[in-house]
Amino acid sequence: METVPSSRYVILLRVSTQKQGADGLGIAAQKRDIKLFLQQRPEATVIKELVEVESGGKELKDRPVLQEAMELCKSTSSTLLVATLSRLSRDAAFVLTLMKDTSIRFQVASMPNAENFQLGIYALLNQQEREQVSIRTRAALAAAKARGVKLGNPNLAEMNRNRKNQARVFADQHCNLIWTLRNGGKTLREICGVMNDSGIKTSKGGVFHPVQITRILRRSPNPAELAA
């Protein structure tokens, strides 16, 4: 394989849906892992960071952002860096196909010492484990059903209703402040800062992240729109 300098990186972040891309769901965790990886390499230079909103099950021809990242790696002699192997793809055959391109070095932040060949092996092992877990789960459920065990929680519907009601009450308590900040031009992360600095806790007693703010905004109407 052609030697590729390890100090130059093209970062690829991938989420599966537009909703995840808009809300930052999954992106924050990927950025955190990649940041930790780069902190161990002070000489590292990030050439570009690309965000892909595509299913990991698609073929390369249907993933233009991944193609762009790979071409950029070739033209700048950079390494393609992802947070986890699943951000490339959950399909082992797809990953193995990528690894055949010897002009590109792939690196995974969660497996910093793995080379292309090893990543291909890990992809095969991960897929095999997922398939075995699925088989074991179906067999266990079938056996339980044969013994007359009633599957599922009979109180699940009531529990879901209670959770939704609690979420609605919590949203109603804080929506005026959050919408005021949002209408004032604050970003989701800035709103989190205000809430956390004020000592306000989430419904589960934790600190606020953008995903919680987004949920509250969705559950409560915008006062500015109602007044219009």
mmCIF file with all atom_site columns, C-alpha atoms in Angstrom:
data_model
loop_
_atom_site.group_PDB
_atom_site.id
_atom_site.type_symbol
_atom_site.label_atom_id
_atom_site.label_alt_id
_atom_site.label_comp_id
_atom_site.label_asym_id
_atom_site.label_entity_id
_atom_site.label_seq_id
_atom_site.pdbx_PDB_ins_code
_atom_site.Cartn_x
_atom_site.Cartn_y
_atom_site.Cartn_z
_atom_site.occupancy
_atom_site.B_iso_or_equiv
_atom_site.pdbx_formal_charge
_atom_site.auth_seq_id
_atom_site.auth_comp_id
_atom_site.auth_asym_id
_atom_site.auth_atom_id
_atom_site.pdbx_PDB_model_num
ATOM 1   C CA . MET A 1 1   ? 0.000   0.000   0.000  1.00 0.00 ? 1   MET A CA 1
ATOM 2   C CA . GLU A 1 2   ? 1.231   3.490   -0.773 1.00 0.00 ? 2   GLU A CA 1
ATOM 3   C CA . THR A 1 3   ? 2.566   5.254   2.301  1.00 0.00 ? 3   THR A CA 1
ATOM 4   C CA . VAL A 1 4   ? 0.166   8.003   3.336  1.00 0.00 ? 4   VAL A CA 1
ATOM 5   C CA . PRO A 1 5   ? 1.239   10.657  5.841  1.00 0.00 ? 5   PRO A CA 1
ATOM 6   C CA . SER A 1 6   ? -0.695  10.174  9.052  1.00 0.00 ? 6   SER A CA 1
ATOM 7   C CA . SER A 1 7   ? -0.659  13.866  9.965  1.00 0.00 ? 7   SER A CA 1
ATOM 8   C CA . ARG A 1 8   ? -3.209  14.984  7.344  1.00 0.00 ? 8   ARG A CA 1
ATOM 9   C CA . TYR A 1 9   ? -6.837  13.990  7.761  1.00 0.00 ? 9   TYR A CA 1
ATOM 10  C CA . VAL A 1 10  ? -10.131 14.295  5.940  1.00 0.00 ? 10  VAL A CA 1
ATOM 11  C CA . ILE A 1 11  ? -12.887 13.736  8.502  1.00 0.00 ? 11  ILE A CA 1
ATOM 12  C CA . LEU A 1 12  ? -16.128 12.014  7.539  1.00 0.00 ? 12  LEU A CA 1
ATOM 13  C CA . LEU A 1 13  ? -19.138 12.267  9.864  1.00 0.00 ? 13  LEU A CA 1
ATOM 14  C CA . ARG A 1 14  ? -22.222 10.265  8.899  1.00 0.00 ? 14  ARG A CA 1
ATOM 15  C CA . VAL A 1 15  ? -25.825 10.193  10.080 1.00 0.00 ? 15  VAL A CA 1
ATOM 16  C CA . SER A 1 16  ? -28.625 8.166   8.538  1.00 0.00 ? 16  SER A CA 1
ATOM 17  C CA . THR A 1 17  ? -31.444 10.728  8.358  1.00 0.00 ? 17  THR A CA 1
ATOM 18  C CA . GLN A 1 18  ? -32.022 14.413  7.705  1.00 0.00 ? 18  GLN A CA 1
ATOM 19  C CA . LYS A 1 19  ? -33.534 14.644  11.207 1.00 0.00 ? 19  LYS A CA 1
ATOM 20  C CA . GLN A 1 20  ? -30.315 13.424  12.781 1.00 0.00 ? 20  GLN A CA 1
ATOM 21  C CA . GLY A 1 21  ? -28.312 15.822  10.668 1.00 0.00 ? 21  GLY A CA 1
ATOM 22  C CA . ALA A 1 22  ? -30.459 18.806  11.634 1.00 0.00 ? 22  ALA A CA 1
ATOM 23  C CA . ASP A 1 23  ? -30.549 18.007  15.343 1.00 0.00 ? 23  ASP A CA 1
ATOM 24  C CA . GLY A 1 24  ? -26.933 16.978  15.654 1.00 0.00 ? 24  GLY A CA 1
ATOM 25  C CA . LEU A 1 25  ? -27.966 13.542  16.913 1.00 0.00 ? 25  LEU A CA 1
ATOM 26  C CA . GLY A 1 26  ? -24.966 11.286  16.548 1.00 0.00 ? 26  GLY A CA 1
ATOM 27  C CA . ILE A 1 27  ? -22.729 14.024  15.153 1.00 0.00 ? 27  ILE A CA 1
ATOM 28  C CA . ALA A 1 28  ? -21.708 15.301  18.592 1.00 0.00 ? 28  ALA A CA 1
ATOM 29  C CA . ALA A 1 29  ? -20.578 11.847  19.711 1.00 0.00 ? 29  ALA A CA 1
ATOM 30  C CA . GLN A 1 30  ? -18.570 11.340  16.523 1.00 0.00 ? 30  GLN A CA 1
ATOM 31  C CA . LYS A 1 31  ? -16.888 14.730  16.898 1.00 0.00 ? 31  LYS A CA 1
ATOM 32  C CA . ARG A 1 32  ? -16.037 13.935  20.509 1.00 0.00 ? 32  ARG A CA 1
ATOM 33  C CA . ASP A 1 33  ? -14.325 10.654  19.592 1.00 0.00 ? 33  ASP A CA 1
ATOM 34  C CA . ILE A 1 34  ? -12.433 12.248  16.724 1.00 0.00 ? 34  ILE A CA 1
ATOM 35  C CA . LYS A 1 35  ? -11.354 15.161  18.921 1.00 0.00 ? 35  LYS A CA 1
ATOM 36  C CA . LEU A 1 36  ? -9.914  12.723  21.475 1.00 0.00 ? 36  LEU A CA 1
ATOM 37  C CA . PHE A 1 37  ? -8.085  10.928  18.657 1.00 0.00 ? 37  PHE A CA 1
ATOM 38  C CA . LEU A 1 38  ? -6.591  14.151  17.281 1.00 0.00 ? 38  LEU A CA 1
ATOM 39  C CA . GLN A 1 39  ? -5.571  15.397  20.736 1.00 0.00 ? 39  GLN A CA 1
ATOM 40  C CA . GLN A 1 40  ? -3.141  12.500  20.885 1.00 0.00 ? 40  GLN A CA 1
ATOM 41  C CA . ARG A 1 41  ? -1.596  13.733  17.635 1.00 0.00 ? 41  ARG A CA 1
ATOM 42  C CA . PRO A 1 42  ? -0.628  17.408  18.050 1.00 0.00 ? 42  PRO A CA 1
ATOM 43  C CA . GLU A 1 43  ? 0.973   17.390  14.607 1.00 0.00 ? 43  GLU A CA 1
ATOM 44  C CA . ALA A 1 44  ? -2.337  16.497  12.924 1.00 0.00 ? 44  ALA A CA 1
ATOM 45  C CA . THR A 1 45  ? -3.821  18.771  10.278 1.00 0.00 ? 45  THR A CA 1
ATOM 46  C CA . VAL A 1 46  ? -7.496  18.533  9.327  1.00 0.00 ? 46  VAL A CA 1
ATOM 47  C CA . ILE A 1 47  ? -7.863  19.207  5.610  1.00 0.00 ? 47  ILE A CA 1
ATOM 48  C CA . LYS A 1 48  ? -11.656 19.161  5.623  1.00 0.00 ? 48  LYS A CA 1
ATOM 49  C CA . GLU A 1 49  ? -14.619 17.881  7.623  1.00 0.00 ? 49  GLU A CA 1
ATOM 50  C CA . LEU A 1 50  ? -17.533 16.458  5.652  1.00 0.00 ? 50  LEU A CA 1
ATOM 51  C CA . VAL A 1 51  ? -20.983 15.489  6.930  1.00 0.00 ? 51  VAL A CA 1
ATOM 52  C CA . GLU A 1 52  ? -22.846 12.760  5.080  1.00 0.00 ? 52  GLU A CA 1
ATOM 53  C CA . VAL A 1 53  ? -26.589 12.214  5.528  1.00 0.00 ? 53  VAL A CA 1
ATOM 54  C CA . GLU A 1 54  ? -26.997 8.800   3.956  1.00 0.00 ? 54  GLU A CA 1
ATOM 55  C CA . SER A 1 55  ? -27.746 5.243   4.922  1.00 0.00 ? 55  SER A CA 1
ATOM 56  C CA . GLY A 1 56  ? -24.592 3.250   5.532  1.00 0.00 ? 56  GLY A CA 1
ATOM 57  C CA . GLY A 1 57  ? -26.097 0.422   3.501  1.00 0.00 ? 57  GLY A CA 1
ATOM 58  C CA . LYS A 1 58  ? -25.866 2.213   0.161  1.00 0.00 ? 58  LYS A CA 1
ATOM 59  C CA . GLU A 1 59  ? -23.283 1.467   -2.500 1.00 0.00 ? 59  GLU A CA 1
ATOM 60  C CA . LEU A 1 60  ? -20.394 3.837   -3.109 1.00 0.00 ? 60  LEU A CA 1
ATOM 61  C CA . LYS A 1 61  ? -21.986 5.236   -6.276 1.00 0.00 ? 61  LYS A CA 1
ATOM 62  C CA . ASP A 1 62  ? -24.951 6.356   -4.146 1.00 0.00 ? 62  ASP A CA 1
ATOM 63  C CA . ARG A 1 63  ? -22.794 8.093   -1.547 1.00 0.00 ? 63  ARG A CA 1
ATOM 64  C CA . PRO A 1 64  ? -21.396 11.251  -3.188 1.00 0.00 ? 64  PRO A CA 1
ATOM 65  C CA . VAL A 1 65  ? -20.065 12.714  0.069  1.00 0.00 ? 65  VAL A CA 1
ATOM 66  C CA . LEU A 1 66  ? -17.986 9.613   0.741  1.00 0.00 ? 66  LEU A CA 1
ATOM 67  C CA . GLN A 1 67  ? -16.743 9.750   -2.843 1.00 0.00 ? 67  GLN A CA 1
ATOM 68  C CA . GLU A 1 68  ? -15.784 13.410  -2.340 1.00 0.00 ? 68  GLU A CA 1
ATOM 69  C CA . ALA A 1 69  ? -13.920 12.539  0.868  1.00 0.00 ? 69  ALA A CA 1
ATOM 70  C CA . MET A 1 70  ? -12.004 9.750   -0.855 1.00 0.00 ? 70  MET A CA 1
ATOM 71  C CA . GLU A 1 71  ? -11.054 11.920  -3.821 1.00 0.00 ? 71  GLU A CA 1
ATOM 72  C CA . LEU A 1 72  ? -9.883  14.650  -1.457 1.00 0.00 ? 72  LEU A CA 1
ATOM 73  C CA . CYS A 1 73  ? -7.732  12.124  0.383  1.00 0.00 ? 73  CYS A CA 1
ATOM 74  C CA . LYS A 1 74  ? -6.120  11.090  -2.887 1.00 0.00 ? 74  LYS A CA 1
ATOM 75  C CA . SER A 1 75  ? -5.457  14.655  -4.042 1.00 0.00 ? 75  SER A CA 1
ATOM 76  C CA . THR A 1 76  ? -4.022  15.791  -0.686 1.00 0.00 ? 76  THR A CA 1
ATOM 77  C CA . SER A 1 77  ? -2.312  12.544  0.399  1.00 0.00 ? 77  SER A CA 1
ATOM 78  C CA . SER A 1 78  ? -4.526  12.466  3.477  1.00 0.00 ? 78  SER A CA 1
ATOM 79  C CA . THR A 1 79  ? -6.043  9.762   5.672  1.00 0.00 ? 79  THR A CA 1
ATOM 80  C CA . LEU A 1 80  ? -9.816  9.340   5.763  1.00 0.00 ? 80  LEU A CA 1
ATOM 81  C CA . LEU A 1 81  ? -10.806 9.480   9.434  1.00 0.00 ? 81  LEU A CA 1
ATOM 82  C CA . VAL A 1 82  ? -14.133 8.296   10.889 1.00 0.00 ? 82  VAL A CA 1
ATOM 83  C CA . ALA A 1 83  ? -15.229 7.907   14.504 1.00 0.00 ? 83  ALA A CA 1
ATOM 84  C CA . THR A 1 84  ? -16.299 4.257   14.301 1.00 0.00 ? 84  THR A CA 1
ATOM 85  C CA . LEU A 1 85  ? -16.192 1.592   11.622 1.00 0.00 ? 85  LEU A CA 1
ATOM 86  C CA . SER A 1 86  ? -19.985 1.719   11.266 1.00 0.00 ? 86  SER A CA 1
ATOM 87  C CA . ARG A 1 87  ? -19.697 5.324   10.044 1.00 0.00 ? 87  ARG A CA 1
ATOM 88  C CA . LEU A 1 88  ? -18.113 3.919   6.894  1.00 0.00 ? 88  LEU A CA 1
ATOM 89  C CA . SER A 1 89  ? -20.719 1.173   6.633  1.00 0.00 ? 89  SER A CA 1
ATOM 90  C CA . ARG A 1 90  ? -22.325 -1.625  8.632  1.00 0.00 ? 90  ARG A CA 1
ATOM 91  C CA . ASP A 1 91  ? -21.956 -3.892  5.603  1.00 0.00 ? 91  ASP A CA 1
ATOM 92  C CA . ALA A 1 92  ? -18.737 -5.912  5.732  1.00 0.00 ? 92  ALA A CA 1
ATOM 93  C CA . ALA A 1 93  ? -18.582 -6.444  1.956  1.00 0.00 ? 93  ALA A CA 1
ATOM 94  C CA . PHE A 1 94  ? -18.773 -2.669  1.409  1.00 0.00 ? 94  PHE A CA 1
ATOM 95  C CA . VAL A 1 95  ? -15.972 -2.018  3.907  1.00 0.00 ? 95  VAL A CA 1
ATOM 96  C CA . LEU A 1 96  ? -13.801 -4.710  2.320  1.00 0.00 ? 96  LEU A CA 1
ATOM 97  C CA . THR A 1 97  ? -14.349 -3.091  -1.088 1.00 0.00 ? 97  THR A CA 1
ATOM 98  C CA . LEU A 1 98  ? -13.199 0.260   0.298  1.00 0.00 ? 98  LEU A CA 1
ATOM 99  C CA . MET A 1 99  ? -10.126 -1.320  1.853  1.00 0.00 ? 99  MET A CA 1
ATOM 100 C CA . LYS A 1 100 ? -9.053  -2.604  -1.572 1.00 0.00 ? 100 LYS A CA 1
ATOM 101 C CA . ASP A 1 101 ? -8.318  0.971   -2.637 1.00 0.00 ? 101 ASP A CA 1
ATOM 102 C CA . THR A 1 102 ? -4.645  0.993   -1.721 1.00 0.00 ? 102 THR A CA 1
ATOM 103 C CA . SER A 1 103 ? -4.274  4.671   -2.621 1.00 0.00 ? 103 SER A CA 1
ATOM 104 C CA . ILE A 1 104 ? -6.215  5.670   0.511  1.00 0.00 ? 104 ILE A CA 1
ATOM 105 C CA . ARG A 1 105 ? -5.472  5.009   4.163  1.00 0.00 ? 105 ARG A CA 1
ATOM 106 C CA . PHE A 1 106 ? -8.546  4.674   6.363  1.00 0.00 ? 106 PHE A CA 1
ATOM 107 C CA . GLN A 1 107 ? -8.386  5.247   10.097 1.00 0.00 ? 107 GLN A CA 1
ATOM 108 C CA . VAL A 1 108 ? -11.003 4.773   12.817 1.00 0.00 ? 108 VAL A CA 1
ATOM 109 C CA . ALA A 1 109 ? -10.799 6.935   15.952 1.00 0.00 ? 109 ALA A CA 1
ATOM 110 C CA . SER A 1 110 ? -12.134 4.155   18.181 1.00 0.00 ? 110 SER A CA 1
ATOM 111 C CA . MET A 1 111 ? -9.493  1.748   16.790 1.00 0.00 ? 111 MET A CA 1
ATOM 112 C CA . PRO A 1 112 ? -6.489  4.052   16.345 1.00 0.00 ? 112 PRO A CA 1
ATOM 113 C CA . ASN A 1 113 ? -3.932  1.318   15.672 1.00 0.00 ? 113 ASN A CA 1
ATOM 114 C CA . ALA A 1 114 ? -5.901  -0.618  13.047 1.00 0.00 ? 114 ALA A CA 1
ATOM 115 C CA . GLU A 1 115 ? -4.726  -0.530  9.424  1.00 0.00 ? 115 GLU A CA 1
ATOM 116 C CA . ASN A 1 116 ? -6.893  -1.122  6.335  1.00 0.00 ? 116 ASN A CA 1
ATOM 117 C CA . PHE A 1 117 ? -6.438  -4.892  6.391  1.00 0.00 ? 117 PHE A CA 1
ATOM 118 C CA . GLN A 1 118 ? -7.375  -5.125  10.068 1.00 0.00 ? 118 GLN A CA 1
ATOM 119 C CA . LEU A 1 119 ? -10.414 -2.897  9.562  1.00 0.00 ? 119 LEU A CA 1
ATOM 120 C CA . GLY A 1 120 ? -11.687 -5.301  6.914  1.00 0.00 ? 120 GLY A CA 1
ATOM 121 C CA . ILE A 1 121 ? -11.365 -8.205  9.355  1.00 0.00 ? 121 ILE A CA 1
ATOM 122 C CA . TYR A 1 122 ? -13.129 -6.248  12.110 1.00 0.00 ? 122 TYR A CA 1
ATOM 123 C CA . ALA A 1 123 ? -15.984 -5.467  9.719  1.00 0.00 ? 123 ALA A CA 1
ATOM 124 C CA . LEU A 1 124 ? -16.461 -9.185  9.012  1.00 0.00 ? 124 LEU A CA 1
ATOM 125 C CA . LEU A 1 125 ? -16.365 -10.084 12.716 1.00 0.00 ? 125 LEU A CA 1
ATOM 126 C CA . ASN A 1 126 ? -18.810 -7.313  13.644 1.00 0.00 ? 126 ASN A CA 1
ATOM 127 C CA . GLN A 1 127 ? -21.292 -8.385  10.983 1.00 0.00 ? 127 GLN A CA 1
ATOM 128 C CA . GLN A 1 128 ? -21.035 -12.016 12.045 1.00 0.00 ? 128 GLN A CA 1
ATOM 129 C CA . GLU A 1 129 ? -21.687 -11.071 15.675 1.00 0.00 ? 129 GLU A CA 1
ATOM 130 C CA . ARG A 1 130 ? -24.746 -8.976  14.723 1.00 0.00 ? 130 ARG A CA 1
ATOM 131 C CA . GLU A 1 131 ? -26.151 -11.881 12.728 1.00 0.00 ? 131 GLU A CA 1
ATOM 132 C CA . GLN A 1 132 ? -25.537 -14.349 15.577 1.00 0.00 ? 132 GLN A CA 1
ATOM 133 C CA . VAL A 1 133 ? -27.202 -12.028 18.100 1.00 0.00 ? 133 VAL A CA 1
ATOM 134 C CA . SER A 1 134 ? -30.220 -11.730 15.808 1.00 0.00 ? 134 SER A CA 1
ATOM 135 C CA . ILE A 1 135 ? -30.461 -15.520 15.418 1.00 0.00 ? 135 ILE A CA 1
ATOM 136 C CA . ARG A 1 136 ? -30.155 -16.119 19.170 1.00 0.00 ? 136 ARG A CA 1
ATOM 137 C CA . THR A 1 137 ? -32.767 -13.463 19.943 1.00 0.00 ? 137 THR A CA 1
ATOM 138 C CA . ARG A 1 138 ? -35.312 -14.907 17.490 1.00 0.00 ? 138 ARG A CA 1
ATOM 139 C CA . ALA A 1 139 ? -34.723 -18.418 18.834 1.00 0.00 ? 139 ALA A CA 1
ATOM 140 C CA . ALA A 1 140 ? -35.177 -17.292 22.447 1.00 0.00 ? 140 ALA A CA 1
ATOM 141 C CA . LEU A 1 141 ? -38.400 -15.451 21.628 1.00 0.00 ? 141 LEU A CA 1
ATOM 142 C CA . ALA A 1 142 ? -39.767 -18.448 19.723 1.00 0.00 ? 142 ALA A CA 1
ATOM 143 C CA . ALA A 1 143 ? -38.955 -20.776 22.621 1.00 0.00 ? 143 ALA A CA 1
ATOM 144 C CA . ALA A 1 144 ? -40.605 -18.461 25.130 1.00 0.00 ? 144 ALA A CA 1
ATOM 145 C CA . LYS A 1 145 ? -43.706 -18.145 22.981 1.00 0.00 ? 145 LYS A CA 1
ATOM 146 C CA . ALA A 1 146 ? -43.897 -21.960 22.671 1.00 0.00 ? 146 ALA A CA 1
ATOM 147 C CA . ARG A 1 147 ? -43.881 -22.192 26.481 1.00 0.00 ? 147 ARG A CA 1
ATOM 148 C CA . GLY A 1 148 ? -46.859 -19.879 26.628 1.00 0.00 ? 148 GLY A CA 1
ATOM 149 C CA . VAL A 1 149 ? -44.963 -16.833 27.791 1.00 0.00 ? 149 VAL A CA 1
ATOM 150 C CA . LYS A 1 150 ? -46.735 -13.611 26.851 1.00 0.00 ? 150 LYS A CA 1
ATOM 151 C CA . LEU A 1 151 ? -44.175 -11.415 25.180 1.00 0.00 ? 151 LEU A CA 1
ATOM 152 C CA . GLY A 1 152 ? -44.035 -7.711  25.711 1.00 0.00 ? 152 GLY A CA 1
ATOM 153 C CA . ASN A 1 153 ? -45.054 -5.519  28.626 1.00 0.00 ? 153 ASN A CA 1
ATOM 154 C CA . PRO A 1 154 ? -48.842 -5.441  29.132 1.00 0.00 ? 154 PRO A CA 1
ATOM 155 C CA . ASN A 1 155 ? -48.497 -2.052  30.800 1.00 0.00 ? 155 ASN A CA 1
ATOM 156 C CA . LEU A 1 156 ? -46.357 -0.592  28.012 1.00 0.00 ? 156 LEU A CA 1
ATOM 157 C CA . ALA A 1 157 ? -49.111 1.559   26.507 1.00 0.00 ? 157 ALA A CA 1
ATOM 158 C CA . GLU A 1 158 ? -49.931 3.116   29.889 1.00 0.00 ? 158 GLU A CA 1
ATOM 159 C CA . MET A 1 159 ? -46.242 3.656   30.650 1.00 0.00 ? 159 MET A CA 1
ATOM 160 C CA . ASN A 1 160 ? -45.764 5.394   27.300 1.00 0.00 ? 160 ASN A CA 1
ATOM 161 C CA . ARG A 1 161 ? -48.743 7.656   27.968 1.00 0.00 ? 161 ARG A CA 1
ATOM 162 C CA . ASN A 1 162 ? -47.347 8.592   31.379 1.00 0.00 ? 162 ASN A CA 1
ATOM 163 C CA . ARG A 1 163 ? -43.925 9.362   29.907 1.00 0.00 ? 163 ARG A CA 1
ATOM 164 C CA . LYS A 1 164 ? -45.475 11.556  27.223 1.00 0.00 ? 164 LYS A CA 1
ATOM 165 C CA . ASN A 1 165 ? -47.563 13.416  29.798 1.00 0.00 ? 165 ASN A CA 1
ATOM 166 C CA . GLN A 1 166 ? -44.502 13.996  31.994 1.00 0.00 ? 166 GLN A CA 1
ATOM 167 C CA . ALA A 1 167 ? -42.533 15.237  28.990 1.00 0.00 ? 167 ALA A CA 1
ATOM 168 C CA . ARG A 1 168 ? -45.370 17.602  28.075 1.00 0.00 ? 168 ARG A CA 1
ATOM 169 C CA . VAL A 1 169 ? -45.551 19.019  31.608 1.00 0.00 ? 169 VAL A CA 1
ATOM 170 C CA . PHE A 1 170 ? -41.784 19.524  31.688 1.00 0.00 ? 170 PHE A CA 1
ATOM 171 C CA . ALA A 1 171 ? -41.830 21.212  28.292 1.00 0.00 ? 171 ALA A CA 1
ATOM 172 C CA . ASP A 1 172 ? -44.634 23.539  29.371 1.00 0.00 ? 172 ASP A CA 1
ATOM 173 C CA . GLN A 1 173 ? -42.622 24.588  32.429 1.00 0.00 ? 173 GLN A CA 1
ATOM 174 C CA . HIS A 1 174 ? -39.612 25.741  30.437 1.00 0.00 ? 174 HIS A CA 1
ATOM 175 C CA . CYS A 1 175 ? -40.855 26.481  26.923 1.00 0.00 ? 175 CYS A CA 1
ATOM 176 C CA . ASN A 1 176 ? -41.360 30.235  27.446 1.00 0.00 ? 176 ASN A CA 1
ATOM 177 C CA . LEU A 1 177 ? -37.738 30.769  28.460 1.00 0.00 ? 177 LEU A CA 1
ATOM 178 C CA . ILE A 1 178 ? -36.404 28.506  25.728 1.00 0.00 ? 178 ILE A CA 1
ATOM 179 C CA . TRP A 1 179 ? -38.544 30.060  22.985 1.00 0.00 ? 179 TRP A CA 1
ATOM 180 C CA . THR A 1 180 ? -37.553 33.559  24.155 1.00 0.00 ? 180 THR A CA 1
ATOM 181 C CA . LEU A 1 181 ? -33.890 32.618  23.806 1.00 0.00 ? 181 LEU A CA 1
ATOM 182 C CA . ARG A 1 182 ? -34.487 30.885  20.471 1.00 0.00 ? 182 ARG A CA 1
ATOM 183 C CA . ASN A 1 183 ? -36.424 33.809  19.017 1.00 0.00 ? 183 ASN A CA 1
ATOM 184 C CA . GLY A 1 184 ? -33.633 36.060  20.234 1.00 0.00 ? 184 GLY A CA 1
ATOM 185 C CA . GLY A 1 185 ? -31.210 34.256  17.942 1.00 0.00 ? 185 GLY A CA 1
ATOM 186 C CA . LYS A 1 186 ? -29.574 31.885  20.418 1.00 0.00 ? 186 LYS A CA 1
ATOM 187 C CA . THR A 1 187 ? -28.314 28.571  19.057 1.00 0.00 ? 187 THR A CA 1
ATOM 188 C CA . LEU A 1 188 ? -29.349 25.268  20.638 1.00 0.00 ? 188 LEU A CA 1
ATOM 189 C CA . ARG A 1 189 ? -25.958 24.971  22.308 1.00 0.00 ? 189 ARG A CA 1
ATOM 190 C CA . GLU A 1 190 ? -26.141 28.531  23.644 1.00 0.00 ? 190 GLU A CA 1
ATOM 191 C CA . ILE A 1 191 ? -29.590 27.816  25.088 1.00 0.00 ? 191 ILE A CA 1
ATOM 192 C CA . CYS A 1 192 ? -28.131 24.736  26.790 1.00 0.00 ? 192 CYS A CA 1
ATOM 193 C CA . GLY A 1 193 ? -25.497 26.976  28.348 1.00 0.00 ? 193 GLY A CA 1
ATOM 194 C CA . VAL A 1 194 ? -28.125 29.343  29.756 1.00 0.00 ? 194 VAL A CA 1
ATOM 195 C CA . MET A 1 195 ? -30.191 26.481  31.181 1.00 0.00 ? 195 MET A CA 1
ATOM 196 C CA . ASN A 1 196 ? -27.203 24.712  32.717 1.00 0.00 ? 196 ASN A CA 1
ATOM 197 C CA . ASP A 1 197 ? -25.664 27.916  34.112 1.00 0.00 ? 197 ASP A CA 1
ATOM 198 C CA . SER A 1 198 ? -29.038 28.710  35.718 1.00 0.00 ? 198 SER A CA 1
ATOM 199 C CA . GLY A 1 199 ? -29.026 25.380  37.520 1.00 0.00 ? 199 GLY A CA 1
ATOM 200 C CA . ILE A 1 200 ? -32.070 24.073  35.639 1.00 0.00 ? 200 ILE A CA 1
ATOM 201 C CA . LYS A 1 201 ? -32.018 20.288  35.244 1.00 0.00 ? 201 LYS A CA 1
ATOM 202 C CA . THR A 1 202 ? -33.587 18.082  32.603 1.00 0.00 ? 202 THR A CA 1
ATOM 203 C CA . SER A 1 203 ? -36.591 15.943  33.468 1.00 0.00 ? 203 SER A CA 1
ATOM 204 C CA . LYS A 1 204 ? -34.149 13.156  34.400 1.00 0.00 ? 204 LYS A CA 1
ATOM 205 C CA . GLY A 1 205 ? -32.005 15.423  36.557 1.00 0.00 ? 205 GLY A CA 1
ATOM 206 C CA . GLY A 1 206 ? -29.156 15.844  34.110 1.00 0.00 ? 206 GLY A CA 1
ATOM 207 C CA . VAL A 1 207 ? -27.634 18.714  32.142 1.00 0.00 ? 207 VAL A CA 1
ATOM 208 C CA . PHE A 1 208 ? -29.134 20.006  28.933 1.00 0.00 ? 208 PHE A CA 1
ATOM 209 C CA . HIS A 1 209 ? -27.867 19.048  25.491 1.00 0.00 ? 209 HIS A CA 1
ATOM 210 C CA . PRO A 1 210 ? -29.196 20.295  22.120 1.00 0.00 ? 210 PRO A CA 1
ATOM 211 C CA . VAL A 1 211 ? -31.373 17.201  21.706 1.00 0.00 ? 211 VAL A CA 1
ATOM 212 C CA . GLN A 1 212 ? -33.401 18.038  24.865 1.00 0.00 ? 212 GLN A CA 1
ATOM 213 C CA . ILE A 1 213 ? -33.874 21.647  23.750 1.00 0.00 ? 213 ILE A CA 1
ATOM 214 C CA . THR A 1 214 ? -35.049 20.469  20.334 1.00 0.00 ? 214 THR A CA 1
ATOM 215 C CA . ARG A 1 215 ? -37.638 18.150  21.897 1.00 0.00 ? 215 ARG A CA 1
ATOM 216 C CA . ILE A 1 216 ? -39.056 20.951  24.040 1.00 0.00 ? 216 ILE A CA 1
ATOM 217 C CA . LEU A 1 217 ? -39.289 23.263  21.025 1.00 0.00 ? 217 LEU A CA 1
ATOM 218 C CA . ARG A 1 218 ? -41.162 20.573  19.120 1.00 0.00 ? 218 ARG A CA 1
ATOM 219 C CA . ARG A 1 219 ? -43.602 19.911  21.930 1.00 0.00 ? 219 ARG A CA 1
ATOM 220 C CA . SER A 1 220 ? -44.470 23.575  22.496 1.00 0.00 ? 220 SER A CA 1
ATOM 221 C CA . PRO A 1 221 ? -45.740 26.163  20.010 1.00 0.00 ? 221 PRO A CA 1
ATOM 222 C CA . ASN A 1 222 ? -43.694 29.257  19.281 1.00 0.00 ? 222 ASN A CA 1
ATOM 223 C CA . PRO A 1 223 ? -45.344 32.186  21.140 1.00 0.00 ? 223 PRO A CA 1
ATOM 224 C CA . ALA A 1 224 ? -44.129 34.578  18.453 1.00 0.00 ? 224 ALA A CA 1
ATOM 225 C CA . GLU A 1 225 ? -46.022 32.660  15.774 1.00 0.00 ? 225 GLU A CA 1
ATOM 226 C CA . LEU A 1 226 ? -49.169 32.475  17.904 1.00 0.00 ? 226 LEU A CA 1
ATOM 227 C CA . ALA A 1 227 ? -49.088 36.225  18.430 1.00 0.00 ? 227 ALA A CA 1
ATOM 228 C CA . ALA A 1 228 ? -48.605 36.963  14.727 1.00 0.00 ? 228 ALA A CA 1
#
